Amino acid sequence: MDALREEEYEVIHVADGEKALAWHGRRITDVLITDVKLPGGIDGWQIAEHCRATLSDSAMNLAKLNQQTHLISSLKAFAKAC
């Protein structure tokens, strides 16, 4: 998260899936980065499905990242491809 903030991205960090869905309901986000395994009753896949279902355009791009991925360069490359 610090690396994204250093690149001047606005980062919203929440503790669980329920809070993520609440934020999504209040704001439009350009990029969703979530862990598949989250505490609580909603996981990362469910968050992605909910976000895709509520978008006016049915297309949603997903990027698979892992701990070995350089986040900033991967997000910039992903944004150019979209």
JSON list of N, CA and C in Angstrom, two decimals:
[
{"chain": "A", "resi": 1, "resn": "MET", "atom": "N", "xyz": [0.82, -1.18, 0.00]},
{"chain": "A", "resi": 1, "resn": "MET", "atom": "CA", "xyz": [0.00, 0.00, 0.00]},
{"chain": "A", "resi": 1, "resn": "MET", "atom": "C", "xyz": [0.86, 1.25, 0.00]},
{"chain": "A", "resi": 2, "resn": "ASP", "atom": "N", "xyz": [1.96, 1.21, 0.73]},
{"chain": "A", "resi": 2, "resn": "ASP", "atom": "CA", "xyz": [2.83, 2.38, 0.78]},
{"chain": "A", "resi": 2, "resn": "ASP", "atom": "C", "xyz": [3.39, 2.70, -0.61]},
{"chain": "A", "resi": 3, "resn": "ALA", "atom": "N", "xyz": [3.72, 1.66, -1.37]},
{"chain": "A", "resi": 3, "resn": "ALA", "atom": "CA", "xyz": [4.26, 1.89, -2.72]},
{"chain": "A", "resi": 3, "resn": "ALA", "atom": "C", "xyz": [3.23, 2.58, -3.60]},
{"chain": "A", "resi": 4, "resn": "LEU", "atom": "N", "xyz": [1.97, 2.22, -3.47]},
{"chain": "A", "resi": 4, "resn": "LEU", "atom": "CA", "xyz": [0.92, 2.87, -4.25]},
{"chain": "A", "resi": 4, "resn": "LEU", "atom": "C", "xyz": [0.75, 4.32, -3.82]},
{"chain": "A", "resi": 5, "resn": "ARG", "atom": "N", "xyz": [0.77, 4.56, -2.54]},
{"chain": "A", "resi": 5, "resn": "ARG", "atom": "CA", "xyz": [0.65, 5.94, -2.04]},
{"chain": "A", "resi": 5, "resn": "ARG", "atom": "C", "xyz": [1.85, 6.79, -2.49]},
{"chain": "A", "resi": 6, "resn": "GLU", "atom": "N", "xyz": [3.04, 6.21, -2.50]},
{"chain": "A", "resi": 6, "resn": "GLU", "atom": "CA", "xyz": [4.21, 6.94, -2.96]},
{"chain": "A", "resi": 6, "resn": "GLU", "atom": "C", "xyz": [4.08, 7.34, -4.43]},
{"chain": "A", "resi": 7, "resn": "GLU", "atom": "N", "xyz": [3.35, 6.55, -5.20]},
{"chain": "A", "resi": 7, "resn": "GLU", "atom": "CA", "xyz": [3.10, 6.87, -6.61]},
{"chain": "A", "resi": 7, "resn": "GLU", "atom": "C", "xyz": [1.88, 7.78, -6.77]},
{"chain": "A", "resi": 8, "resn": "GLU", "atom": "N", "xyz": [1.36, 8.27, -5.65]},
{"chain": "A", "resi": 8, "resn": "GLU", "atom": "CA", "xyz": [0.24, 9.20, -5.58]},
{"chain": "A", "resi": 8, "resn": "GLU", "atom": "C", "xyz": [-1.10, 8.61, -5.97]},
{"chain": "A", "resi": 9, "resn": "TYR", "atom": "N", "xyz": [-1.24, 7.30, -5.76]},
{"chain": "A", "resi": 9, "resn": "TYR", "atom": "CA", "xyz": [-2.55, 6.68, -5.90]},
{"chain": "A", "resi": 9, "resn": "TYR", "atom": "C", "xyz": [-3.30, 6.85, -4.59]},
{"chain": "A", "resi": 10, "resn": "GLU", "atom": "N", "xyz": [-4.60, 7.04, -4.69]},
{"chain": "A", "resi": 10, "resn": "GLU", "atom": "CA", "xyz": [-5.42, 7.06, -3.48]},
{"chain": "A", "resi": 10, "resn": "GLU", "atom": "C", "xyz": [-5.71, 5.61, -3.12]},
{"chain": "A", "resi": 11, "resn": "VAL", "atom": "N", "xyz": [-5.39, 5.23, -1.92]},
{"chain": "A", "resi": 11, "resn": "VAL", "atom": "CA", "xyz": [-5.55, 3.84, -1.47]},
{"chain": "A", "resi": 11, "resn": "VAL", "atom": "C", "xyz": [-6.56, 3.80, -0.35]},
{"chain": "A", "resi": 12, "resn": "ILE", "atom": "N", "xyz": [-7.53, 2.92, -0.50]},
{"chain": "A", "resi": 12, "resn": "ILE", "atom": "CA", "xyz": [-8.51, 2.68, 0.56]},
{"chain": "A", "resi": 12, "resn": "ILE", "atom": "C", "xyz": [-8.26, 1.26, 1.05]},
{"chain": "A", "resi": 13, "resn": "HIS", "atom": "N", "xyz": [-7.91, 1.13, 2.30]},
{"chain": "A", "resi": 13, "resn": "HIS", "atom": "CA", "xyz": [-7.60, -0.17, 2.89]},
{"chain": "A", "resi": 13, "resn": "HIS", "atom": "C", "xyz": [-8.70, -0.53, 3.88]},
{"chain": "A", "resi": 14, "resn": "VAL", "atom": "N", "xyz": [-9.24, -1.71, 3.73]},
{"chain": "A", "resi": 14, "resn": "VAL", "atom": "CA", "xyz": [-10.27, -2.17, 4.67]},
{"chain": "A", "resi": 14, "resn": "VAL", "atom": "C", "xyz": [-9.87, -3.54, 5.19]},
{"chain": "A", "resi": 15, "resn": "ALA", "atom": "N", "xyz": [-10.46, -3.93, 6.31]},
{"chain": "A", "resi": 15, "resn": "ALA", "atom": "CA", "xyz": [-10.03, -5.14, 7.01]},
{"chain": "A", "resi": 15, "resn": "ALA", "atom": "C", "xyz": [-10.71, -6.42, 6.54]},
{"chain": "A", "resi": 16, "resn": "ASP", "atom": "N", "xyz": [-11.88, -6.29, 5.91]},
{"chain": "A", "resi": 16, "resn": "ASP", "atom": "CA", "xyz": [-12.57, -7.52, 5.52]},
{"chain": "A", "resi": 16, "resn": "ASP", "atom": "C", "xyz": [-13.49, -7.26, 4.32]},
{"chain": "A", "resi": 17, "resn": "GLY", "atom": "N", "xyz": [-14.09, -8.33, 3.83]},
{"chain": "A", "resi": 17, "resn": "GLY", "atom": "CA", "xyz": [-14.93, -8.25, 2.64]},
{"chain": "A", "resi": 17, "resn": "GLY", "atom": "C", "xyz": [-16.17, -7.39, 2.82]},
{"chain": "A", "resi": 18, "resn": "GLU", "atom": "N", "xyz": [-16.77, -7.44, 3.98]},
{"chain": "A", "resi": 18, "resn": "GLU", "atom": "CA", "xyz": [-17.96, -6.63, 4.22]},
{"chain": "A", "resi": 18, "resn": "GLU", "atom": "C", "xyz": [-17.66, -5.14, 4.10]},
{"chain": "A", "resi": 19, "resn": "LYS", "atom": "N", "xyz": [-16.54, -4.72, 4.65]},
{"chain": "A", "resi": 19, "resn": "LYS", "atom": "CA", "xyz": [-16.14, -3.31, 4.57]},
{"chain": "A", "resi": 19, "resn": "LYS", "atom": "C", "xyz": [-15.79, -2.93, 3.13]},
{"chain": "A", "resi": 20, "resn": "ALA", "atom": "N", "xyz": [-15.19, -3.85, 2.39]},
{"chain": "A", "resi": 20, "resn": "ALA", "atom": "CA", "xyz": [-14.87, -3.58, 0.98]},
{"chain": "A", "resi": 20, "resn": "ALA", "atom": "C", "xyz": [-16.14, -3.33, 0.18]},
{"chain": "A", "resi": 21, "resn": "LEU", "atom": "N", "xyz": [-17.15, -4.15, 0.40]},
{"chain": "A", "resi": 21, "resn": "LEU", "atom": "CA", "xyz": [-18.41, -3.96, -0.31]},
{"chain": "A", "resi": 21, "resn": "LEU", "atom": "C", "xyz": [-19.08, -2.66, 0.07]},
{"chain": "A", "resi": 22, "resn": "ALA", "atom": "N", "xyz": [-18.98, -2.28, 1.33]},
{"chain": "A", "resi": 22, "resn": "ALA", "atom": "CA", "xyz": [-19.55, -1.01, 1.76]},
{"chain": "A", "resi": 22, "resn": "ALA", "atom": "C", "xyz": [-18.86, 0.16, 1.06]},
{"chain": "A", "resi": 23, "resn": "TRP", "atom": "N", "xyz": [-17.53, 0.11, 0.93]},
{"chain": "A", "resi": 23, "resn": "TRP", "atom": "CA", "xyz": [-16.81, 1.16, 0.21]},
{"chain": "A", "resi": 23, "resn": "TRP", "atom": "C", "xyz": [-17.19, 1.18, -1.25]},
{"chain": "A", "resi": 24, "resn": "HIS", "atom": "N", "xyz": [-17.30, 0.01, -1.85]},
{"chain": "A", "resi": 24, "resn": "HIS", "atom": "CA", "xyz": [-17.67, -0.06, -3.27]},
{"chain": "A", "resi": 24, "resn": "HIS", "atom": "C", "xyz": [-19.04, 0.57, -3.50]},
{"chain": "A", "resi": 25, "resn": "GLY", "atom": "N", "xyz": [-19.93, 0.40, -2.57]},
{"chain": "A", "resi": 25, "resn": "GLY", "atom": "CA", "xyz": [-21.25, 0.99, -2.70]},
{"chain": "A", "resi": 25, "resn": "GLY", "atom": "C", "xyz": [-21.26, 2.51, -2.62]},
{"chain": "A", "resi": 26, "resn": "ARG", "atom": "N", "xyz": [-20.23, 3.09, -2.03]},
{"chain": "A", "resi": 26, "resn": "ARG", "atom": "CA", "xyz": [-20.17, 4.55, -1.86]},
{"chain": "A", "resi": 26, "resn": "ARG", "atom": "C", "xyz": [-19.29, 5.25, -2.88]},
{"chain": "A", "resi": 27, "resn": "ARG", "atom": "N", "xyz": [-18.37, 4.51, -3.51]},
{"chain": "A", "resi": 27, "resn": "ARG", "atom": "CA", "xyz": [-17.39, 5.15, -4.40]},
{"chain": "A", "resi": 27, "resn": "ARG", "atom": "C", "xyz": [-17.16, 4.33, -5.65]},
{"chain": "A", "resi": 28, "resn": "ILE", "atom": "N", "xyz": [-16.78, 5.01, -6.68]},
{"chain": "A", "resi": 28, "resn": "ILE", "atom": "CA", "xyz": [-16.33, 4.34, -7.90]},
{"chain": "A", "resi": 28, "resn": "ILE", "atom": "C", "xyz": [-14.82, 4.12, -7.76]},
{"chain": "A", "resi": 29, "resn": "THR", "atom": "N", "xyz": [-14.39, 2.91, -8.02]},
{"chain": "A", "resi": 29, "resn": "THR", "atom": "CA", "xyz": [-12.97, 2.62, -7.93]},
{"chain": "A", "resi": 29, "resn": "THR", "atom": "C", "xyz": [-12.43, 2.28, -9.31]},
{"chain": "A", "resi": 30, "resn": "ASP", "atom": "N", "xyz": [-11.20, 2.65, -9.55]},
{"chain": "A", "resi": 30, "resn": "ASP", "atom": "CA", "xyz": [-10.55, 2.35, -10.82]},
{"chain": "A", "resi": 30, "resn": "ASP", "atom": "C", "xyz": [-9.94, 0.96, -10.81]},
{"chain": "A", "resi": 31, "resn": "VAL", "atom": "N", "xyz": [-9.41, 0.58, -9.65]},
{"chain": "A", "resi": 31, "resn": "VAL", "atom": "CA", "xyz": [-8.74, -0.71, -9.53]},
{"chain": "A", "resi": 31, "resn": "VAL", "atom": "C", "xyz": [-9.11, -1.34, -8.20]},
{"chain": "A", "resi": 32, "resn": "LEU", "atom": "N", "xyz": [-9.41, -2.60, -8.24]},
{"chain": "A", "resi": 32, "resn": "LEU", "atom": "CA", "xyz": [-9.68, -3.36, -7.02]},
{"chain": "A", "resi": 32, "resn": "LEU", "atom": "C", "xyz": [-8.55, -4.35, -6.83]},
{"chain": "A", "resi": 33, "resn": "ILE", "atom": "N", "xyz": [-7.91, -4.27, -5.70]},
{"chain": "A", "resi": 33, "resn": "ILE", "atom": "CA", "xyz": [-6.87, -5.24, -5.35]},
{"chain": "A", "resi": 33, "resn": "ILE", "atom": "C", "xyz": [-7.34, -5.92, -4.07]},
{"chain": "A", "resi": 34, "resn": "THR", "atom": "N", "xyz": [-7.52, -7.21, -4.14]},
{"chain": "A", "resi": 34, "resn": "THR", "atom": "CA", "xyz": [-8.02, -7.93, -2.98]},
{"chain": "A", "resi": 34, "resn": "THR", "atom": "C", "xyz": [-7.33, -9.27, -2.85]},
{"chain": "A", "resi": 35, "resn": "ASP", "atom": "N", "xyz": [-7.23, -9.72, -1.65]},
{"chain": "A", "resi": 35, "resn": "ASP", "atom": "CA", "xyz": [-6.74, -11.06, -1.39]},
{"chain": "A", "resi": 35, "resn": "ASP", "atom": "C", "xyz": [-7.91, -12.02, -1.59]},
{"chain": "A", "resi": 36, "resn": "VAL", "atom": "N", "xyz": [-7.64, -13.20, -2.06]},
{"chain": "A", "resi": 36, "resn": "VAL", "atom": "CA", "xyz": [-8.72, -14.18, -2.23]},
{"chain": "A", "resi": 36, "resn": "VAL", "atom": "C", "xyz": [-9.25, -14.61, -0.88]},
{"chain": "A", "resi": 37, "resn": "LYS", "atom": "N", "xyz": [-8.37, -14.82, 0.07]},
{"chain": "A", "resi": 37, "resn": "LYS", "atom": "CA", "xyz": [-8.77, -15.24, 1.41]},
{"chain": "A", "resi": 37, "resn": "LYS", "atom": "C", "xyz": [-8.83, -14.03, 2.32]},
{"chain": "A", "resi": 38, "resn": "LEU", "atom": "N", "xyz": [-10.01, -13.74, 2.80]},
{"chain": "A", "resi": 38, "resn": "LEU", "atom": "CA", "xyz": [-10.22, -12.61, 3.70]},
{"chain": "A", "resi": 38, "resn": "LEU", "atom": "C", "xyz": [-10.95, -13.07, 4.95]},
{"chain": "A", "resi": 39, "resn": "PRO", "atom": "N", "xyz": [-10.77, -12.39, 6.05]},
{"chain": "A", "resi": 39, "resn": "PRO", "atom": "CA", "xyz": [-11.54, -12.75, 7.24]},
{"chain": "A", "resi": 39, "resn": "PRO", "atom": "C", "xyz": [-13.01, -12.38, 7.04]},
{"chain": "A", "resi": 40, "resn": "GLY", "atom": "N", "xyz": [-13.87, -13.04, 7.75]},
{"chain": "A", "resi": 40, "resn": "GLY", "atom": "CA", "xyz": [-15.30, -12.75, 7.64]},
{"chain": "A", "resi": 40, "resn": "GLY", "atom": "C", "xyz": [-15.97, -13.65, 6.61]},
{"chain": "A", "resi": 41, "resn": "GLY", "atom": "N", "xyz": [-17.15, -13.29, 6.23]},
{"chain": "A", "resi": 41, "resn": "GLY", "atom": "CA", "xyz": [-17.95, -14.15, 5.37]},
{"chain": "A", "resi": 41, "resn": "GLY", "atom": "C", "xyz": [-17.85, -13.90, 3.88]},
{"chain": "A", "resi": 42, "resn": "ILE", "atom": "N", "xyz": [-17.10, -12.89, 3.45]},
{"chain": "A", "resi": 42, "resn": "ILE", "atom": "CA", "xyz": [-17.00, -12.56, 2.02]},
{"chain": "A", "resi": 42, "resn": "ILE", "atom": "C", "xyz": [-15.53, -12.62, 1.62]},
{"chain": "A", "resi": 43, "resn": "ASP", "atom": "N", "xyz": [-15.24, -13.41, 0.57]},
{"chain": "A", "resi": 43, "resn": "ASP", "atom": "CA", "xyz": [-13.85, -13.52, 0.11]},
{"chain": "A", "resi": 43, "resn": "ASP", "atom": "C", "xyz": [-13.60, -12.62, -1.10]},
{"chain": "A", "resi": 44, "resn": "GLY", "atom": "N", "xyz": [-12.38, -12.59, -1.56]},
{"chain": "A", "resi": 44, "resn": "GLY", "atom": "CA", "xyz": [-11.99, -11.73, -2.67]},
{"chain": "A", "resi": 44, "resn": "GLY", "atom": "C", "xyz": [-12.72, -12.03, -3.97]},
{"chain": "A", "resi": 45, "resn": "TRP", "atom": "N", "xyz": [-13.00, -13.32, -4.22]},
{"chain": "A", "resi": 45, "resn": "TRP", "atom": "CA", "xyz": [-13.74, -13.67, -5.44]},
{"chain": "A", "resi": 45, "resn": "TRP", "atom": "C", "xyz": [-15.16, -13.11, -5.38]},
{"chain": "A", "resi": 46, "resn": "GLN", "atom": "N", "xyz": [-15.78, -13.19, -4.22]},
{"chain": "A", "resi": 46, "resn": "GLN", "atom": "CA", "xyz": [-17.14, -12.66, -4.07]},
{"chain": "A", "resi": 46, "resn": "GLN", "atom": "C", "xyz": [-17.16, -11.14, -4.24]},
{"chain": "A", "resi": 47, "resn": "ILE", "atom": "N", "xyz": [-16.14, -10.48, -3.73]},
{"chain": "A", "resi": 47, "resn": "ILE", "atom": "CA", "xyz": [-16.05, -9.03, -3.91]},
{"chain": "A", "resi": 47, "resn": "ILE", "atom": "C", "xyz": [-15.95, -8.70, -5.40]},
{"chain": "A", "resi": 48, "resn": "ALA", "atom": "N", "xyz": [-15.07, -9.39, -6.12]},
{"chain": "A", "resi": 48, "resn": "ALA", "atom": "CA", "xyz": [-14.91, -9.14, -7.55]},
{"chain": "A", "resi": 48, "resn": "ALA", "atom": "C", "xyz": [-16.22, -9.39, -8.30]},
{"chain": "A", "resi": 49, "resn": "GLU", "atom": "N", "xyz": [-16.90, -10.47, -7.98]},
{"chain": "A", "resi": 49, "resn": "GLU", "atom": "CA", "xyz": [-18.18, -10.78, -8.64]},
{"chain": "A", "resi": 49, "resn": "GLU", "atom": "C", "xyz": [-19.22, -9.70, -8.36]},
{"chain": "A", "resi": 50, "resn": "HIS", "atom": "N", "xyz": [-19.28, -9.24, -7.12]},
{"chain": "A", "resi": 50, "resn": "HIS", "atom": "CA", "xyz": [-20.23, -8.18, -6.76]},
{"chain": "A", "resi": 50, "resn": "HIS", "atom": "C", "xyz": [-19.91, -6.89, -7.52]},
{"chain": "A", "resi": 51, "resn": "CYS", "atom": "N", "xyz": [-18.64, -6.53, -7.58]},
{"chain": "A", "resi": 51, "resn": "CYS", "atom": "CA", "xyz": [-18.24, -5.31, -8.28]},
{"chain": "A", "resi": 51, "resn": "CYS", "atom": "C", "xyz": [-18.58, -5.42, -9.77]},
{"chain": "A", "resi": 52, "resn": "ARG", "atom": "N", "xyz": [-18.30, -6.57, -10.35]},
{"chain": "A", "resi": 52, "resn": "ARG", "atom": "CA", "xyz": [-18.61, -6.75, -11.78]},
{"chain": "A", "resi": 52, "resn": "ARG", "atom": "C", "xyz": [-20.11, -6.67, -12.02]},
{"chain": "A", "resi": 53, "resn": "ALA", "atom": "N", "xyz": [-20.91, -7.23, -11.14]},
{"chain": "A", "resi": 53, "resn": "ALA", "atom": "CA", "xyz": [-22.36, -7.22, -11.30]},
{"chain": "A", "resi": 53, "resn": "ALA", "atom": "C", "xyz": [-22.96, -5.83, -11.18]},
{"chain": "A", "resi": 54, "resn": "THR", "atom": "N", "xyz": [-22.30, -4.95, -10.45]},
{"chain": "A", "resi": 54, "resn": "THR", "atom": "CA", "xyz": [-22.85, -3.62, -10.24]},
{"chain": "A", "resi": 54, "resn": "THR", "atom": "C", "xyz": [-22.31, -2.57, -11.21]},
{"chain": "A", "resi": 55, "resn": "LEU", "atom": "N", "xyz": [-21.38, -2.95, -12.06]},
{"chain": "A", "resi": 55, "resn": "LEU", "atom": "CA", "xyz": [-20.85, -2.01, -13.05]},
{"chain": "A", "resi": 55, "resn": "LEU", "atom": "C", "xyz": [-21.84, -1.87, -14.20]},
{"chain": "A", "resi": 56, "resn": "SER", "atom": "N", "xyz": [-21.92, -0.68, -14.79]},
{"chain": "A", "resi": 56, "resn": "SER", "atom": "CA", "xyz": [-22.82, -0.49, -15.92]},
{"chain": "A", "resi": 56, "resn": "SER", "atom": "C", "xyz": [-22.33, -1.25, -17.14]},
{"chain": "A", "resi": 57, "resn": "ASP", "atom": "N", "xyz": [-21.03, -1.41, -17.27]},
{"chain": "A", "resi": 57, "resn": "ASP", "atom": "CA", "xyz": [-20.44, -2.19, -18.35]},
{"chain": "A", "resi": 57, "resn": "ASP", "atom": "C", "xyz": [-20.16, -3.58, -17.79]},
{"chain": "A", "resi": 58, "resn": "SER", "atom": "N", "xyz": [-20.59, -4.61, -18.48]},
{"chain": "A", "resi": 58, "resn": "SER", "atom": "CA", "xyz": [-20.46, -5.96, -17.93]},
{"chain": "A", "resi": 58, "resn": "SER", "atom": "C", "xyz": [-19.02, -6.48, -17.94]},
{"chain": "A", "resi": 59, "resn": "ALA", "atom": "N", "xyz": [-18.12, -5.78, -18.62]},
{"chain": "A", "resi": 59, "resn": "ALA", "atom": "CA", "xyz": [-16.73, -6.24, -18.67]},
{"chain": "A", "resi": 59, "resn": "ALA", "atom": "C", "xyz": [-15.97, -5.76, -17.44]},
{"chain": "A", "resi": 60, "resn": "MET", "atom": "N", "xyz": [-15.20, -6.65, -16.88]},
{"chain": "A", "resi": 60, "resn": "MET", "atom": "CA", "xyz": [-14.33, -6.28, -15.77]},
{"chain": "A", "resi": 60, "resn": "MET", "atom": "C", "xyz": [-13.01, -6.99, -15.96]},
{"chain": "A", "resi": 61, "resn": "ASN", "atom": "N", "xyz": [-11.95, -6.24, -15.99]},
{"chain": "A", "resi": 61, "resn": "ASN", "atom": "CA", "xyz": [-10.62, -6.83, -16.15]},
{"chain": "A", "resi": 61, "resn": "ASN", "atom": "C", "xyz": [-10.09, -7.24, -14.80]},
{"chain": "A", "resi": 62, "resn": "LEU", "atom": "N", "xyz": [-9.50, -8.42, -14.75]},
{"chain": "A", "resi": 62, "resn": "LEU", "atom": "CA", "xyz": [-8.90, -8.91, -13.53]},
{"chain": "A", "resi": 62, "resn": "LEU", "atom": "C", "xyz": [-7.41, -9.14, -13.77]},
{"chain": "A", "resi": 63, "resn": "ALA", "atom": "N", "xyz": [-6.62, -8.78, -12.81]},
{"chain": "A", "resi": 63, "resn": "ALA", "atom": "CA", "xyz": [-5.18, -9.01, -12.88]},
{"chain": "A", "resi": 63, "resn": "ALA", "atom": "C", "xyz": [-4.81, -9.93, -11.74]},
{"chain": "A", "resi": 64, "resn": "LYS", "atom": "N", "xyz": [-4.05, -10.96, -12.04]},
{"chain": "A", "resi": 64, "resn": "LYS", "atom": "CA", "xyz": [-3.58, -11.87, -11.00]},
{"chain": "A", "resi": 64, "resn": "LYS", "atom": "C", "xyz": [-2.20, -11.43, -10.54]},
{"chain": "A", "resi": 65, "resn": "LEU", "atom": "N", "xyz": [-2.09, -11.09, -9.29]},
{"chain": "A", "resi": 65, "resn": "LEU", "atom": "CA", "xyz": [-0.82, -10.69, -8.70]},
{"chain": "A", "resi": 65, "resn": "LEU", "atom": "C", "xyz": [-0.50, -11.64, -7.56]},
{"chain": "A", "resi": 66, "resn": "ASN", "atom": "N", "xyz": [0.77, -11.81, -7.28]},
{"chain": "A", "resi": 66, "resn": "ASN", "atom": "CA", "xyz": [1.17, -12.57, -6.10]},
{"chain": "A", "resi": 66, "resn": "ASN", "atom": "C", "xyz": [2.29, -11.83, -5.40]},
{"chain": "A", "resi": 67, "resn": "GLN", "atom": "N", "xyz": [2.81, -12.40, -4.35]},
{"chain": "A", "resi": 67, "resn": "GLN", "atom": "CA", "xyz": [3.80, -11.68, -3.56]},
{"chain": "A", "resi": 67, "resn": "GLN", "atom": "C", "xyz": [5.10, -11.45, -4.31]},
{"chain": "A", "resi": 68, "resn": "GLN", "atom": "N", "xyz": [5.31, -12.15, -5.41]},
{"chain": "A", "resi": 68, "resn": "GLN", "atom": "CA", "xyz": [6.53, -11.97, -6.20]},
{"chain": "A", "resi": 68, "resn": "GLN", "atom": "C", "xyz": [6.38, -10.86, -7.25]},
{"chain": "A", "resi": 69, "resn": "THR", "atom": "N", "xyz": [5.16, -10.39, -7.46]},
{"chain": "A", "resi": 69, "resn": "THR", "atom": "CA", "xyz": [4.87, -9.39, -8.48]},
{"chain": "A", "resi": 69, "resn": "THR", "atom": "C", "xyz": [5.27, -8.00, -8.01]},
{"chain": "A", "resi": 70, "resn": "HIS", "atom": "N", "xyz": [5.91, -7.24, -8.88]},
{"chain": "A", "resi": 70, "resn": "HIS", "atom": "CA", "xyz": [6.20, -5.84, -8.58]},
{"chain": "A", "resi": 70, "resn": "HIS", "atom": "C", "xyz": [4.91, -5.08, -8.86]},
{"chain": "A", "resi": 71, "resn": "LEU", "atom": "N", "xyz": [4.25, -4.64, -7.82]},
{"chain": "A", "resi": 71, "resn": "LEU", "atom": "CA", "xyz": [2.90, -4.10, -7.90]},
{"chain": "A", "resi": 71, "resn": "LEU", "atom": "C", "xyz": [2.79, -2.88, -8.81]},
{"chain": "A", "resi": 72, "resn": "ILE", "atom": "N", "xyz": [3.63, -1.90, -8.64]},
{"chain": "A", "resi": 72, "resn": "ILE", "atom": "CA", "xyz": [3.50, -0.65, -9.39]},
{"chain": "A", "resi": 72, "resn": "ILE", "atom": "C", "xyz": [3.67, -0.89, -10.89]},
{"chain": "A", "resi": 73, "resn": "SER", "atom": "N", "xyz": [4.74, -1.58, -11.28]},
{"chain": "A", "resi": 73, "resn": "SER", "atom": "CA", "xyz": [4.95, -1.81, -12.71]},
{"chain": "A", "resi": 73, "resn": "SER", "atom": "C", "xyz": [3.85, -2.68, -13.30]},
{"chain": "A", "resi": 74, "resn": "SER", "atom": "N", "xyz": [3.35, -3.64, -12.54]},
{"chain": "A", "resi": 74, "resn": "SER", "atom": "CA", "xyz": [2.27, -4.49, -13.02]},
{"chain": "A", "resi": 74, "resn": "SER", "atom": "C", "xyz": [0.98, -3.70, -13.22]},
{"chain": "A", "resi": 75, "resn": "LEU", "atom": "N", "xyz": [0.66, -2.80, -12.29]},
{"chain": "A", "resi": 75, "resn": "LEU", "atom": "CA", "xyz": [-0.56, -2.00, -12.42]},
{"chain": "A", "resi": 75, "resn": "LEU", "atom": "C", "xyz": [-0.45, -1.03, -13.59]},
{"chain": "A", "resi": 76, "resn": "LYS", "atom": "N", "xyz": [0.71, -0.44, -13.80]},
{"chain": "A", "resi": 76, "resn": "LYS", "atom": "CA", "xyz": [0.87, 0.47, -14.94]},
{"chain": "A", "resi": 76, "resn": "LYS", "atom": "C", "xyz": [0.73, -0.29, -16.26]},
{"chain": "A", "resi": 77, "resn": "ALA", "atom": "N", "xyz": [1.31, -1.46, -16.36]},
{"chain": "A", "resi": 77, "resn": "ALA", "atom": "CA", "xyz": [1.18, -2.26, -17.57]},
{"chain": "A", "resi": 77, "resn": "ALA", "atom": "C", "xyz": [-0.26, -2.69, -17.79]},
{"chain": "A", "resi": 78, "resn": "PHE", "atom": "N", "xyz": [-0.93, -3.05, -16.71]},
{"chain": "A", "resi": 78, "resn": "PHE", "atom": "CA", "xyz": [-2.33, -3.46, -16.79]},
{"chain": "A", "resi": 78, "resn": "PHE", "atom": "C", "xyz": [-3.19, -2.31, -17.26]},
{"chain": "A", "resi": 79, "resn": "ALA", "atom": "N", "xyz": [-2.95, -1.11, -16.73]},
{"chain": "A", "resi": 79, "resn": "ALA", "atom": "CA", "xyz": [-3.74, 0.06, -17.12]},
{"chain": "A", "resi": 79, "resn": "ALA", "atom": "C", "xyz": [-3.57, 0.39, -18.60]},
{"chain": "A", "resi": 80, "resn": "LYS", "atom": "N", "xyz": [-2.36, 0.25, -19.12]},
{"chain": "A", "resi": 80, "resn": "LYS", "atom": "CA", "xyz": [-2.12, 0.51, -20.53]},
{"chain": "A", "resi": 80, "resn": "LYS", "atom": "C", "xyz": [-2.84, -0.49, -21.42]},
{"chain": "A", "resi": 81, "resn": "ALA", "atom": "N", "xyz": [-2.98, -1.72, -20.95]},
{"chain": "A", "resi": 81, "resn": "ALA", "atom": "CA", "xyz": [-3.61, -2.77, -21.74]},
{"chain": "A", "resi": 81, "resn": "ALA", "atom": "C", "xyz": [-5.12, -2.64, -21.78]},
{"chain": "A", "resi": 82, "resn": "CYS", "atom": "N", "xyz": [-5.71, -1.94, -20.82]},
{"chain": "A", "resi": 82, "resn": "CYS", "atom": "CA", "xyz": [-7.17, -1.85, -20.74]},
{"chain": "A", "resi": 82, "resn": "CYS", "atom": "C", "xyz": [-7.74, -0.81, -21.65]}
]
